[in-house]
Amino acid sequence: MDIAFSPLTLPNGTTLPNRIAKAAMEENMADADQTPSQQLLKLYQGWSQGGAGLLLSGNVMVDCHAMTGPGGVALEDDKHLAKFEEWAKVGQTAGNHFWLQINHPGRQIRTELGQPALAPSAVPLDLGNLSKLFAPPQEMTETQIEDVVSRFVTTSKLAERAGFSGVQIHAAHGYLLCQFLSPLSNLRQDQWGGNLENRSRILFEVVKRVRAAVSPKFCVAVKLNSADFQKGGFDEKDASWVVSRLSNMQIDLIELSGGSYESPVMQGEPAKGSTLAREAYFLEFATDIAKVTNVPIMLTGGIRRREVLEQVMKSGVAVAGIATALALQPDLPNALKRGEDPNPQLAAVTWWNKTLAALARMMVIKYQLNRQSEGLKPKLSVWPSWALLLGLWSGNKRAKLYRKQMELRE
Ligand SMILES: Cc1cc2nc3c(=O)[nH]c(=O)nc-3n(C[C@H](O)[C@H](O)[C@H](O)COP(=O)(O)O)c2cc1C
């Protein structure tokens, strides 16, 4: 535990006050103009005071026409920078760091948002009966690829101007950069597809250009899948190769996760009689990777208990990322520091439809985020079916608002 609460100096000289990070959780709480709302500010102020050394925002989109969900935040120009400045300030009240996670959804874009889905190739998501909830993707042109790369750069520069201390480039969980990495979703024959070098090109371009555009003291991180967990997809060998190449690109942290909407292993389920190592989902891989790169590794997935956190710290992983448990108990790091072991967790959702069960679990967690943003205590006893219905209803309302807003802009 002493290691978890000791400072960590990153490659660019930034020192995190401790090694616990609040991992990204999409909040769906933006104001109608896709800017941080007062609710969002309150949520992050709570997490800042909860004791984590680093907060990562939920997805912040690099293009307001390409959102991962209704009520998402987008940062593409300085029109509303003052609101982002406020967010950056309240999220760093306790001396922690606060980075924006920046993202483009690619084909993981909901039909209800009424926007076209851009992707490396025109390969639709395969979610069985739920596939129609996602827009059919179009293969991106060279110009569109260039546009997306420069959008990541623009958003990073704006994040620095607003006072955030870093960005995390999201290349995991089946979003656009992850789609390029996977041979299942990237069937291109040009310089952006084919072998792994070509499939990684867009990620490396984004990383290099972002690093060159921001100041050296501004942190640049990447969230990467250890694997897609799909037959024939991006696997651990591919991930090791990508990490070894990223190691020479002056980045400050690599977060390892796994899965996508098609294979939502990143959400996991409470471990059943498992070893400690299996309770933290990707620990084995992260331990191996940490040995072969000089970039600090952050591991996220399943960490909530004191004993697991200790195990993660002992394994050579530099930062322990916690998402769900911090939605259930925002001051978990402080509680652990005081010597407590609260072990916050949700009951498993054991529905036969795994995709629907994963969605319901997600909505239960978002329900807790909403409560926190209104100054209420978490309520873990909420029924998954009720949280799902409520989440779908409010998502639908926000999606309508978003479409109206987009019509007004055009
Ligand atoms: C409600 C919710 C929203 C999430 N949104 C994001 C996101 O915006 N970006 C991201 O990289 N991961 C997101 N995740 C995944 C988490 O960052 C994390 O990888 C995953 O939940 C596993 O960690 P945990 O077991 O500590 O929850 C989300 C998870 C949850 C539960």
mmCIF file of C-alpha atoms and ligand atoms in Angstrom, residues 23-26 58-59 101 170 173 223 257 266 281 300-302 322-324 362 365-366, ligand 1:
data_model
loop_
_atom_site.group_PDB
_atom_site.id
_atom_site.type_symbol
_atom_site.label_atom_id
_atom_site.label_comp_id
_atom_site.label_asym_id
_atom_site.label_seq_id
_atom_site.Cartn_x
_atom_site.Cartn_y
_atom_site.Cartn_z
ATOM 1 C CA ALA A 23 -10.111 5.562 -15.088
ATOM 2 C CA ALA A 24 -12.302 7.052 -17.822
ATOM 3 C CA MET A 25 -16.064 6.702 -17.509
ATOM 4 C CA GLU A 26 -18.303 8.323 -20.089
ATOM 5 C CA GLY A 58 -14.688 10.120 -19.801
ATOM 6 C CA ASN A 59 -14.522 10.262 -23.588
ATOM 7 C CA GLN A 101 -9.388 11.269 -22.570
ATOM 8 C CA HIS A 170 -8.128 6.430 -26.656
ATOM 9 C CA HIS A 173 -12.426 -0.612 -26.611
ATOM 10 C CA LYS A 223 -5.137 3.662 -23.754
ATOM 11 C CA SER A 257 -7.405 -2.590 -21.139
ATOM 12 C CA MET A 266 -13.315 -4.548 -20.169
ATOM 13 C CA TYR A 281 -8.466 -8.474 -15.525
ATOM 14 C CA THR A 300 -7.443 -0.921 -15.281
ATOM 15 C CA GLY A 301 -10.114 -3.542 -14.772
ATOM 16 C CA GLY A 302 -11.480 -5.207 -11.656
ATOM 17 C CA ILE A 322 -10.127 2.214 -11.051
ATOM 18 C CA ALA A 323 -13.448 2.975 -12.741
ATOM 19 C CA THR A 324 -16.512 1.137 -11.376
ATOM 20 C CA MET A 362 -23.232 0.115 -17.375
ATOM 21 C CA ILE A 365 -22.968 2.506 -12.799
ATOM 22 C CA LYS A 366 -24.105 5.633 -14.665
HETATM 23 C C1 LIG B 1 -20.048 3.678 -16.935
HETATM 24 C C2 LIG B 1 -18.728 3.394 -17.616
HETATM 25 C C3 LIG B 1 -18.301 4.232 -18.624
HETATM 26 C C4 LIG B 1 -17.064 3.990 -19.244
HETATM 27 N N1 LIG B 1 -16.612 4.899 -20.163
HETATM 28 C C5 LIG B 1 -15.355 4.765 -20.630
HETATM 29 C C6 LIG B 1 -14.774 5.775 -21.431
HETATM 30 O O1 LIG B 1 -15.364 6.820 -21.692
HETATM 31 N N2 LIG B 1 -13.519 5.550 -21.889
HETATM 32 C C7 LIG B 1 -12.806 4.433 -21.575
HETATM 33 O O2 LIG B 1 -11.664 4.283 -21.995
HETATM 34 N N3 LIG B 1 -13.315 3.479 -20.793
HETATM 35 C C8 LIG B 1 -14.561 3.633 -20.299
HETATM 36 N N4 LIG B 1 -15.037 2.692 -19.450
HETATM 37 C C9 LIG B 1 -14.179 1.547 -19.099
HETATM 38 C C10 LIG B 1 -13.367 1.846 -17.860
HETATM 39 O O3 LIG B 1 -12.426 2.884 -18.043
HETATM 40 C C11 LIG B 1 -12.591 0.604 -17.421
HETATM 41 O O4 LIG B 1 -11.649 0.267 -18.423
HETATM 42 C C12 LIG B 1 -13.497 -0.590 -17.127
HETATM 43 O O5 LIG B 1 -14.692 -0.197 -16.500
HETATM 44 C C13 LIG B 1 -12.795 -1.598 -16.236
HETATM 45 O O6 LIG B 1 -12.377 -1.032 -15.023
HETATM 46 P P1 LIG B 1 -13.199 -1.222 -13.631
HETATM 47 O O7 LIG B 1 -13.292 -2.696 -13.411
HETATM 48 O O8 LIG B 1 -12.401 -0.517 -12.605
HETATM 49 O O9 LIG B 1 -14.554 -0.629 -13.853
HETATM 50 C C14 LIG B 1 -16.283 2.885 -18.855
HETATM 51 C C15 LIG B 1 -16.735 2.036 -17.853
HETATM 52 C C16 LIG B 1 -17.931 2.278 -17.230
HETATM 53 C C17 LIG B 1 -18.362 1.370 -16.145
#
